[in-house]
XYZ file of N, CA and C in Angstrom:
525
model
N 30.078 220.809 -15.960
C 31.067 221.851 -15.767
C 32.414 221.385 -15.010
N 32.215 220.296 -14.382
C 33.418 219.828 -13.648
C 33.938 218.471 -14.050
N 33.802 218.142 -15.347
C 34.142 216.809 -15.897
C 35.663 216.601 -15.751
N 36.510 217.567 -15.703
C 37.922 217.382 -15.595
C 38.473 217.369 -14.163
N 37.523 217.699 -13.203
C 37.859 217.775 -11.815
C 38.048 216.342 -11.298
N 39.051 216.199 -10.444
C 39.165 214.809 -9.776
C 37.922 214.667 -8.798
N 37.745 213.442 -8.312
C 36.713 213.181 -7.426
C 36.938 214.048 -6.056
N 38.109 214.149 -5.627
C 38.444 214.924 -4.440
C 38.110 216.371 -4.624
N 38.444 216.873 -5.833
C 38.217 218.263 -6.206
C 36.705 218.578 -6.272
N 35.933 217.661 -6.945
C 34.505 217.691 -6.916
C 33.883 217.763 -5.637
N 34.406 216.841 -4.711
C 33.940 216.696 -3.380
C 34.173 218.086 -2.542
N 35.386 218.665 -2.802
C 35.690 219.902 -2.149
C 34.609 221.048 -2.605
N 34.150 220.995 -3.828
C 33.281 222.062 -4.323
C 31.933 221.713 -3.749
N 31.447 220.446 -3.579
C 30.257 220.219 -2.921
C 30.309 220.664 -1.503
N 31.481 220.393 -0.788
C 31.517 220.763 0.538
C 31.538 222.352 0.590
N 32.011 222.909 -0.270
C 32.009 224.497 -0.306
C 30.596 224.956 -0.334
N 29.750 224.291 -1.187
C 28.334 224.711 -1.239
C 27.775 224.341 0.165
N 28.072 223.265 0.744
C 27.424 222.930 2.138
C 27.884 223.906 3.066
N 29.129 224.472 3.021
C 29.690 225.362 3.966
C 28.799 226.638 3.792
N 28.609 227.015 2.484
C 27.769 228.360 2.281
C 26.397 228.129 2.889
N 25.812 227.085 2.682
C 24.384 226.856 3.252
C 24.485 226.976 4.815
N 25.426 226.247 5.321
C 25.589 226.094 6.858
C 25.877 227.375 7.353
N 26.612 228.363 6.625
C 26.825 229.745 7.277
C 25.672 230.724 6.825
N 24.716 230.158 6.030
C 23.669 231.075 5.700
C 23.906 232.032 4.647
N 24.900 231.715 3.780
C 25.346 232.562 2.797
C 24.596 232.139 1.403
N 24.164 233.222 0.658
C 23.460 232.821 -0.586
C 24.332 232.777 -1.874
N 25.652 232.557 -1.720
C 26.658 232.541 -2.731
C 27.706 231.540 -2.360
N 28.480 231.115 -3.280
C 29.714 230.286 -3.128
C 30.842 231.190 -3.454
N 31.576 231.648 -2.431
C 32.677 232.585 -2.626
C 34.002 231.779 -2.422
N 35.084 232.595 -2.579
C 36.439 232.034 -2.380
C 36.535 231.369 -1.073
N 35.926 232.026 -0.030
C 35.953 231.552 1.371
C 35.383 230.221 1.499
N 34.352 229.908 0.786
C 33.667 228.651 0.832
C 34.471 227.536 0.174
N 35.144 228.017 -0.924
C 36.095 227.019 -1.522
C 37.210 226.621 -0.710
N 37.807 227.634 0.073
C 38.736 227.270 1.021
C 38.311 226.333 2.106
N 37.137 226.686 2.613
C 36.548 225.686 3.615
C 36.336 224.305 3.019
N 35.905 224.199 1.823
C 35.615 222.924 1.170
C 36.868 222.114 1.011
N 37.942 222.915 0.616
C 39.352 222.251 0.562
C 39.795 221.640 1.829
N 39.593 222.422 2.899
C 40.083 221.889 4.202
C 39.293 220.708 4.542
N 37.903 220.892 4.453
C 36.971 219.767 4.989
C 37.114 218.484 4.093
N 37.572 218.680 2.891
C 37.703 217.485 2.071
C 38.615 216.429 2.661
N 39.719 216.983 3.356
C 40.462 216.066 4.286
C 41.482 215.170 3.744
N 41.554 214.920 2.467
C 42.625 213.961 1.912
C 43.482 214.508 0.759
N 43.072 215.509 0.031
C 43.951 215.925 -1.070
C 45.175 216.758 -0.664
N 45.867 217.144 -1.605
C 47.112 217.763 -1.509
C 46.835 219.088 -0.727
N 45.730 219.780 -1.263
C 45.365 221.089 -0.680
C 45.244 221.038 0.817
N 44.546 219.907 1.371
C 44.402 219.734 2.845
C 45.752 219.578 3.513
N 46.566 218.832 2.896
C 47.998 218.542 3.421
C 48.771 219.862 3.465
N 48.686 220.619 2.344
C 49.499 221.787 2.407
C 48.929 222.903 3.479
N 47.578 222.894 3.509
C 47.000 223.862 4.637
C 47.296 223.368 6.025
N 47.222 222.001 6.100
C 47.497 221.531 7.522
C 49.078 221.856 7.963
N 49.942 221.688 6.944
C 51.392 222.017 7.178
C 51.560 223.396 7.607
N 50.701 224.332 7.043
C 50.723 225.756 7.310
C 49.998 226.042 8.668
N 49.429 225.029 9.327
C 48.690 225.294 10.593
C 47.306 225.922 10.444
N 46.838 225.735 9.175
C 45.425 226.263 8.854
C 44.351 225.147 9.167
N 43.433 225.410 10.124
C 42.425 224.480 10.419
C 41.094 225.004 9.946
N 40.121 223.997 9.888
C 38.818 224.270 9.474
C 38.169 225.186 10.462
N 38.335 225.000 11.713
C 37.744 225.874 12.712
C 38.193 227.316 12.723
N 39.410 227.366 12.503
C 40.135 228.775 12.317
C 39.687 229.433 11.142
N 39.582 228.828 10.093
C 39.045 229.522 8.729
C 37.638 229.857 8.999
N 36.858 228.958 9.461
C 35.349 229.262 9.677
C 35.186 230.500 10.659
N 36.014 230.445 11.655
C 35.883 231.718 12.508
C 36.248 232.981 11.729
N 37.420 232.857 11.016
C 37.772 234.096 10.258
C 36.754 234.575 9.228
N 36.188 233.534 8.655
C 35.155 233.856 7.517
C 33.995 234.574 8.209
N 33.507 234.033 9.306
C 32.401 234.719 9.974
C 32.850 236.156 10.483
N 34.035 236.264 10.909
C 34.538 237.546 11.301
C 34.536 238.549 10.241
N 34.970 238.109 9.013
C 35.016 239.095 7.800
C 33.720 239.325 7.173
N 32.816 238.277 6.894
C 31.595 238.496 6.184
C 30.345 238.286 7.076
N 30.503 237.755 8.278
C 29.380 237.501 9.103
C 28.734 236.046 8.664
N 27.565 235.824 9.350
C 26.767 234.678 9.180
C 25.324 235.073 8.969
N 24.828 234.369 7.872
C 23.418 234.639 7.429
C 22.405 234.145 8.573
N 21.183 234.613 8.465
C 20.178 234.234 9.474
C 19.503 232.883 9.234
N 19.394 232.369 7.958
C 18.930 231.060 7.626
C 19.607 230.434 6.502
N 19.593 229.124 6.392
C 20.168 228.487 5.279
C 19.309 228.847 3.980
N 20.083 229.141 2.980
C 19.475 229.380 1.664
C 18.693 228.160 1.082
N 17.783 228.316 0.297
C 17.111 227.122 -0.352
C 17.444 227.227 -1.834
N 17.413 226.116 -2.595
C 17.676 226.204 -3.988
C 19.130 226.196 -4.312
N 19.275 226.667 -5.542
C 20.571 226.779 -6.121
C 21.443 227.909 -5.520
N 22.662 227.671 -5.216
C 23.608 228.668 -4.681
C 24.658 228.848 -5.791
N 24.758 229.921 -6.361
C 25.661 230.430 -7.514
C 26.974 230.781 -7.034
N 28.007 230.577 -7.777
C 29.424 230.949 -7.499
C 29.457 232.466 -7.856
N 30.229 233.179 -6.848
C 30.527 234.621 -7.072
C 31.565 234.640 -8.361
N 31.537 235.833 -9.006
C 32.515 236.018 -10.105
C 34.034 235.756 -9.609
N 34.337 236.031 -8.417
C 35.659 235.798 -7.940
C 35.951 234.280 -7.778
N 34.920 233.566 -7.255
C 35.038 232.140 -7.105
C 35.287 231.457 -8.580
N 34.441 231.962 -9.555
C 34.534 231.416 -10.923
C 35.956 231.686 -11.414
N 36.553 232.785 -11.109
C 37.811 233.276 -11.477
C 38.875 232.221 -10.908
N 38.653 231.876 -9.670
C 39.607 230.955 -8.873
C 39.535 229.639 -9.665
N 38.323 229.127 -10.090
C 38.272 227.989 -10.851
C 38.944 228.010 -12.138
N 38.855 229.114 -12.775
C 39.452 229.350 -14.031
C 41.024 229.309 -13.819
N 41.485 229.926 -12.729
C 42.871 229.881 -12.448
C 43.349 228.496 -12.087
N 42.409 227.650 -11.497
C 42.784 226.236 -11.153
C 43.161 225.552 -12.403
N 42.178 225.822 -13.489
C 42.453 225.142 -14.692
C 43.852 225.604 -15.281
N 44.121 226.914 -15.275
C 45.391 227.375 -15.753
C 46.605 226.717 -15.001
N 46.432 226.669 -13.717
C 47.493 226.016 -12.930
C 47.723 224.495 -13.304
N 46.698 223.814 -13.471
C 46.822 222.455 -13.957
C 47.504 222.327 -15.313
N 47.109 223.127 -16.155
C 47.660 223.196 -17.516
C 49.122 223.552 -17.448
N 49.521 224.538 -16.713
C 50.922 224.945 -16.506
C 51.740 223.868 -15.972
N 51.159 223.007 -15.148
C 51.791 221.920 -14.514
C 51.897 220.638 -15.491
N 51.140 220.856 -16.578
C 51.083 219.619 -17.490
C 50.050 218.607 -17.088
N 49.168 218.830 -16.110
C 48.183 217.892 -15.583
C 46.965 217.926 -16.334
N 46.290 216.744 -16.692
C 45.179 216.644 -17.352
C 43.946 216.879 -16.517
N 43.989 216.675 -15.202
C 42.820 216.814 -14.390
C 43.012 217.954 -13.288
N 41.967 218.486 -12.885
C 42.057 219.534 -11.872
C 41.859 218.933 -10.555
N 42.903 219.042 -9.622
C 42.684 218.463 -8.270
C 42.585 219.648 -7.199
N 42.445 219.211 -6.029
C 42.357 220.147 -4.893
C 43.564 221.124 -4.935
N 44.796 220.544 -5.173
C 45.950 221.336 -5.195
C 45.798 222.509 -6.258
N 45.164 222.260 -7.423
C 44.999 223.404 -8.354
C 44.094 224.437 -7.951
N 43.012 223.959 -7.195
C 42.041 225.007 -6.664
C 42.685 225.773 -5.656
N 43.526 225.164 -4.847
C 44.220 225.927 -3.772
C 45.202 226.906 -4.530
N 45.963 226.558 -5.537
C 46.843 227.350 -6.246
C 46.157 228.516 -6.826
N 44.868 228.252 -7.432
C 44.024 229.240 -7.970
C 43.675 230.266 -6.904
N 43.349 229.898 -5.706
C 42.948 230.724 -4.655
C 44.120 231.576 -4.288
N 45.267 230.951 -4.189
C 46.526 231.777 -3.932
C 46.778 232.745 -5.044
N 46.695 232.359 -6.207
C 46.989 233.226 -7.308
C 45.947 234.467 -7.483
N 44.743 234.153 -7.090
C 43.720 235.226 -7.139
C 43.992 236.244 -6.190
N 44.305 235.856 -5.036
C 45.042 236.836 -4.029
C 44.238 237.898 -3.403
N 42.879 238.169 -3.729
C 42.199 239.377 -3.336
C 40.832 239.050 -2.559
N 40.374 237.803 -2.757
C 39.038 237.477 -2.181
C 39.098 237.333 -0.771
N 37.927 236.858 -0.116
C 37.845 236.680 1.208
C 38.846 235.498 1.728
N 39.071 234.496 0.846
C 39.955 233.485 1.144
C 41.290 234.040 1.440
N 41.784 234.868 0.483
C 43.161 235.533 0.599
C 43.114 236.281 1.928
N 42.062 237.189 2.362
C 42.108 237.849 3.569
C 42.065 236.898 4.788
N 41.411 235.677 4.671
C 41.379 234.746 5.820
C 42.842 234.187 5.952
N 43.391 233.658 4.798
C 44.704 233.198 4.941
C 45.719 234.154 5.499
N 45.638 235.355 4.996
C 46.556 236.354 5.572
C 46.236 236.593 7.099
N 45.013 236.629 7.524
C 44.689 236.790 8.892
C 45.145 235.639 9.696
N 45.351 234.429 9.208
C 45.870 233.363 9.859
C 47.352 233.226 9.799
N 48.024 234.230 9.104
C 49.486 234.211 9.044
C 50.104 233.343 7.931
N 49.229 232.932 6.991
C 49.789 232.039 6.006
C 50.521 233.003 4.861
N 51.652 232.424 4.529
C 52.491 233.023 3.553
C 52.077 232.472 2.190
N 51.539 233.216 1.153
C 51.099 232.695 -0.079
C 52.170 232.028 -0.880
N 53.316 232.576 -0.876
C 54.477 231.853 -1.646
C 54.888 230.723 -0.992
N 54.938 230.652 0.366
C 55.240 229.364 1.132
C 54.311 228.355 0.889
N 52.994 228.687 0.888
C 51.874 227.810 0.640
C 51.981 227.168 -0.779
N 52.345 228.080 -1.704
C 52.490 227.646 -3.186
C 53.581 226.595 -3.200
N 54.716 226.776 -2.604
C 55.958 225.994 -2.541
C 55.567 224.705 -1.931
N 54.777 224.751 -0.857
C 54.364 223.559 -0.145
C 53.567 222.554 -1.041
N 52.616 223.253 -1.814
C 51.792 222.438 -2.760
C 52.682 221.800 -3.746
N 53.604 222.518 -4.357
C 54.482 221.913 -5.300
C 55.353 220.784 -4.770
N 55.797 220.978 -3.523
C 56.599 219.986 -2.877
C 55.837 218.597 -2.743
N 54.464 218.720 -2.540
C 53.608 217.662 -2.170
C 53.164 216.931 -3.512
N 53.300 217.658 -4.591
C 52.966 216.944 -5.893
C 53.931 215.779 -6.191
N 53.437 214.585 -6.631
C 54.373 213.562 -6.943
C 55.134 213.957 -8.255
N 56.554 213.928 -8.068
C 57.453 214.211 -9.213
C 57.504 215.647 -9.634
N 56.925 216.489 -8.858
C 56.869 218.007 -9.186
C 57.860 218.812 -8.439
N 58.395 218.375 -7.342
C 59.245 219.126 -6.391
C 60.249 219.791 -7.039
N 60.872 219.257 -8.155
C 62.108 219.870 -8.720
C 61.775 220.967 -9.860
N 60.443 221.042 -10.083
C 60.060 222.135 -11.097
C 60.156 223.529 -10.539
N 60.239 224.410 -11.338
C 60.304 225.876 -10.877
C 58.985 226.336 -10.412
N 58.852 227.355 -9.567
C 57.526 227.738 -9.070
C 56.643 228.383 -10.170
N 57.225 228.669 -11.354
C 56.491 229.122 -12.425
C 55.926 228.010 -13.360
N 56.261 226.831 -13.048
C 55.735 225.477 -13.623
C 56.119 225.408 -15.136
N 56.957 226.112 -15.690
C 57.287 225.869 -17.003
C 56.200 226.379 -18.017
N 56.252 226.013 -19.209
C 55.318 226.497 -20.293
C 54.390 225.503 -20.825
N 54.099 224.496 -20.136
C 53.185 223.447 -20.640
C 53.789 222.340 -21.361
N 53.097 221.552 -22.058
C 53.555 220.359 -22.823
C 54.060 220.635 -24.099
N 55.438 220.327 -24.444
C 55.919 220.689 -25.677
C 55.139 219.729 -26.808
N 54.783 220.396 -27.886
C 54.210 219.445 -28.924
C 52.749 219.367 -28.703
N 52.115 219.756 -27.622
C 50.714 219.586 -27.227
C 49.905 220.670 -27.835
N 48.648 220.903 -27.304
C 47.799 221.987 -27.854
C 48.098 223.244 -27.268
N 48.861 223.233 -26.175
C 49.356 224.380 -25.685
C 48.375 224.839 -24.527
N 48.872 225.296 -23.457
C 48.059 225.623 -22.263
C 46.968 226.632 -22.348
N 47.217 227.703 -23.162
C 46.298 228.786 -23.325
C 45.118 228.227 -24.118
N 45.366 227.619 -25.263
C 44.273 227.107 -26.159
C 43.452 226.082 -25.402
N 44.125 225.190 -24.690
C 43.403 224.085 -23.988
C 42.531 224.716 -22.919
N 43.089 225.659 -22.243
C 42.278 226.301 -21.139
C 41.082 227.007 -21.596
N 41.218 227.683 -22.723
C 40.131 228.380 -23.338
C 39.053 227.467 -23.786
N 39.411 226.352 -24.423
C 38.430 225.372 -24.884
C 37.728 224.891 -23.690
N 38.441 224.498 -22.592
C 37.802 223.884 -21.407
C 36.930 224.868 -20.787
N 37.370 226.191 -20.679
C 36.496 227.142 -20.003
C 35.271 227.375 -20.796
N 35.328 227.445 -22.062
C 34.077 227.654 -22.923
C 33.172 226.390 -22.703
N 33.618 225.238 -22.662
C 32.898 224.121 -22.579
C 32.165 223.944 -21.111
N 32.975 224.502 -20.111
C 32.507 224.421 -18.717
C 31.554 225.650 -18.414
N 31.494 226.703 -19.306
C 30.529 227.632 -18.999
C 30.986 228.715 -17.938
N 32.278 228.742 -17.747
C 32.797 229.589 -16.633
C 33.004 231.010 -17.331
């Protein structure tokens, strides 16, 4: 499912699962993806969130405040919520709109921002993060991307096109 994800993005997703287990949650939601992005520690998403003053401890505290903490760690497979799956789909869309072949932590963060309604969005709002400002910060941190418009253009001219490529990838990933 994650063959086009960078090592950092895969690591962030694994950390999201770890965060869900640690918090005693039987699902991986947008909040866990946000925690995983911060805990990953090296990607563009981490840098953008740190620049906005968003810390792992503050996010974890907000998550527990919004959805609580489970009584025990779940065993076995933990599934993504439909909203978390949507964020991963939006991450693919963001990467394609930027003309990127791989999905990095920055694309997952952009997907979280674009989704805008999950627990992660509530947490970011609770911590005073400005979604548009965070999006601009991510774009500024991308190598060679700072001059592009916030809407990222229309994909690669002469290529397969972002919509078709996204649909093919989503179908093959089972999202």
